[in-house]
CSV table of C-alpha atoms in Angstrom, one decimal:
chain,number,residue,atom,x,y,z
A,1,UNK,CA,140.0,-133.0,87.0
A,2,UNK,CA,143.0,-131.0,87.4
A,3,UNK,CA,144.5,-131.9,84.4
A,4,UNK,CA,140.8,-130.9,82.5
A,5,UNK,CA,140.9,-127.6,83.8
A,6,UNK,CA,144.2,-126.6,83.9
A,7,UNK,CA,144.9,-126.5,87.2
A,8,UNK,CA,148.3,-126.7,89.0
A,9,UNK,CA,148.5,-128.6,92.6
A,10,UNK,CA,150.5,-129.1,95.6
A,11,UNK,CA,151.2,-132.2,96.2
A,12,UNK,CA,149.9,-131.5,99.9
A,13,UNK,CA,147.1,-130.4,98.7
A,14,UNK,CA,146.6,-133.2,96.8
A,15,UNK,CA,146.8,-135.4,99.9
A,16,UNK,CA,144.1,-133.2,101.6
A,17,UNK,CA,141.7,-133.0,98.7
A,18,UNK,CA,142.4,-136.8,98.8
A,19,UNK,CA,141.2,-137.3,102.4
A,20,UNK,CA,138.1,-134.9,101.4
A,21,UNK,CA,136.7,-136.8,99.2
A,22,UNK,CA,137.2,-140.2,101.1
A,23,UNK,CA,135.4,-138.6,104.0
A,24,UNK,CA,132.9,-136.8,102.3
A,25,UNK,CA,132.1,-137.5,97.9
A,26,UNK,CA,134.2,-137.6,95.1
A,27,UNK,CA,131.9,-135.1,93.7
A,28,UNK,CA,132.6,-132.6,96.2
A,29,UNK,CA,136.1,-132.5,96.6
A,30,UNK,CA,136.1,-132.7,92.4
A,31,UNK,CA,133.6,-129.0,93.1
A,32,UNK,CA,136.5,-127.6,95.5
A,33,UNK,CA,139.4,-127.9,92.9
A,34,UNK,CA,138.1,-124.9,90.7
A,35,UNK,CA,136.9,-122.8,93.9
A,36,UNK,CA,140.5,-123.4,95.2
A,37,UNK,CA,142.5,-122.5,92.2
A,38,UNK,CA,140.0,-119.3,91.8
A,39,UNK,CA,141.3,-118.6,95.8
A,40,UNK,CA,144.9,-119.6,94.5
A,41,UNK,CA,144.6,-117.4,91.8
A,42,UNK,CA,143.6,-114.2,94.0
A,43,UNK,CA,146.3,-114.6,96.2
A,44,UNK,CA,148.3,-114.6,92.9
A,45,UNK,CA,149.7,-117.8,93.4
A,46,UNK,CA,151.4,-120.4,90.8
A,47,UNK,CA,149.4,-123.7,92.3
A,48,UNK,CA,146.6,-124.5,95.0
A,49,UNK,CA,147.8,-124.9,98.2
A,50,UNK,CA,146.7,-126.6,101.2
A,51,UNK,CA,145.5,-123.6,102.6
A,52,UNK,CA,143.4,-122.6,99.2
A,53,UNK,CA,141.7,-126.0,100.2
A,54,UNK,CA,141.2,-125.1,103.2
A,55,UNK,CA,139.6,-121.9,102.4
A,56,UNK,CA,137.2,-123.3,100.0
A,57,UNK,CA,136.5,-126.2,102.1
A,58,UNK,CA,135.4,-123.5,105.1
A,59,UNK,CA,132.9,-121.7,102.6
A,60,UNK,CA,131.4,-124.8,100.7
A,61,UNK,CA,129.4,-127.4,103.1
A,62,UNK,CA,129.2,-131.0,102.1
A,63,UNK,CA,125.8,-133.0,102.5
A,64,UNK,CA,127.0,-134.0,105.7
A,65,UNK,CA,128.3,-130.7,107.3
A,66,UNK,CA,125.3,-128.8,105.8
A,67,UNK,CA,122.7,-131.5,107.3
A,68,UNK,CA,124.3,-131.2,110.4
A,69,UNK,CA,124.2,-127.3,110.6
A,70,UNK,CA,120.4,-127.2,109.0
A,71,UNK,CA,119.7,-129.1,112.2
A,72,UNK,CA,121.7,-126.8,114.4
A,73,UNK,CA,119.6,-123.7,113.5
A,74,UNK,CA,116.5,-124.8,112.6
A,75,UNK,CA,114.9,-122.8,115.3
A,76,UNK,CA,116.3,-119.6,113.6
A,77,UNK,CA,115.0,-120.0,109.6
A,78,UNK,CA,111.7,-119.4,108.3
A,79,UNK,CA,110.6,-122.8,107.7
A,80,UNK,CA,110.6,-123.9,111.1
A,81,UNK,CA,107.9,-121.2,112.0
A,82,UNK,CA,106.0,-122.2,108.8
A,83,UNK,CA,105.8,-125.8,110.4
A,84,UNK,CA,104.7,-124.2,113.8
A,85,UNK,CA,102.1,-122.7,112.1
A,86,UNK,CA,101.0,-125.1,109.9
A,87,UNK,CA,100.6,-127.2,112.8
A,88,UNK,CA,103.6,-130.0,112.5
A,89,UNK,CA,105.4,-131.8,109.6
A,90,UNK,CA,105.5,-130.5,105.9
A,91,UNK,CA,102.9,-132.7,104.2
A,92,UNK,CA,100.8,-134.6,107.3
A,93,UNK,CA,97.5,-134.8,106.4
């Protein structure tokens, strides 16, 4: 995916994108390659770093992180006082 779009990486962060997408989806860590090298780029630096990953990795939520926070604060969004209203789960009968 680097390769595709021409972007130039550590090999550290390599080995940290690497563990990303073993812990998380190959389709994530493949999402946080251009993110980084946009961060990389901002800084004005030749190749993404293992603290470009981590940057983007802080900002963009996986499936996992993002269920886990969802469930967090789900007292504090909007839908969660729909539900009260409605009286329950979306779509009982």
């Amino acid at each position: 995916r680097c390769e595709e779009e021409d972007v130039e990486m550590t090999e550290d962060a390599y080995a940290v994108l690497t563990r990303i997408g073993l812990e998380t989806s190959l389709r994530y860590a493949m999402q946080l390659i251009t993110a980084a090298s946009l961060v990389a780029r901002k800084r004005k630096g030749a190749e993404v770093g293992v603290e470009d990953i981590k940057r983007v990795y802080s900002l963009f939520l996986d499936e996992s992180r993002s269920t886990q926070y969802m469930r967090e604060y789900q007292e504090a969004f909007l839908f969660n006082e729909l539900r009260e209203h409605l009286g329950g789960t979306w779509g009982a009968p």
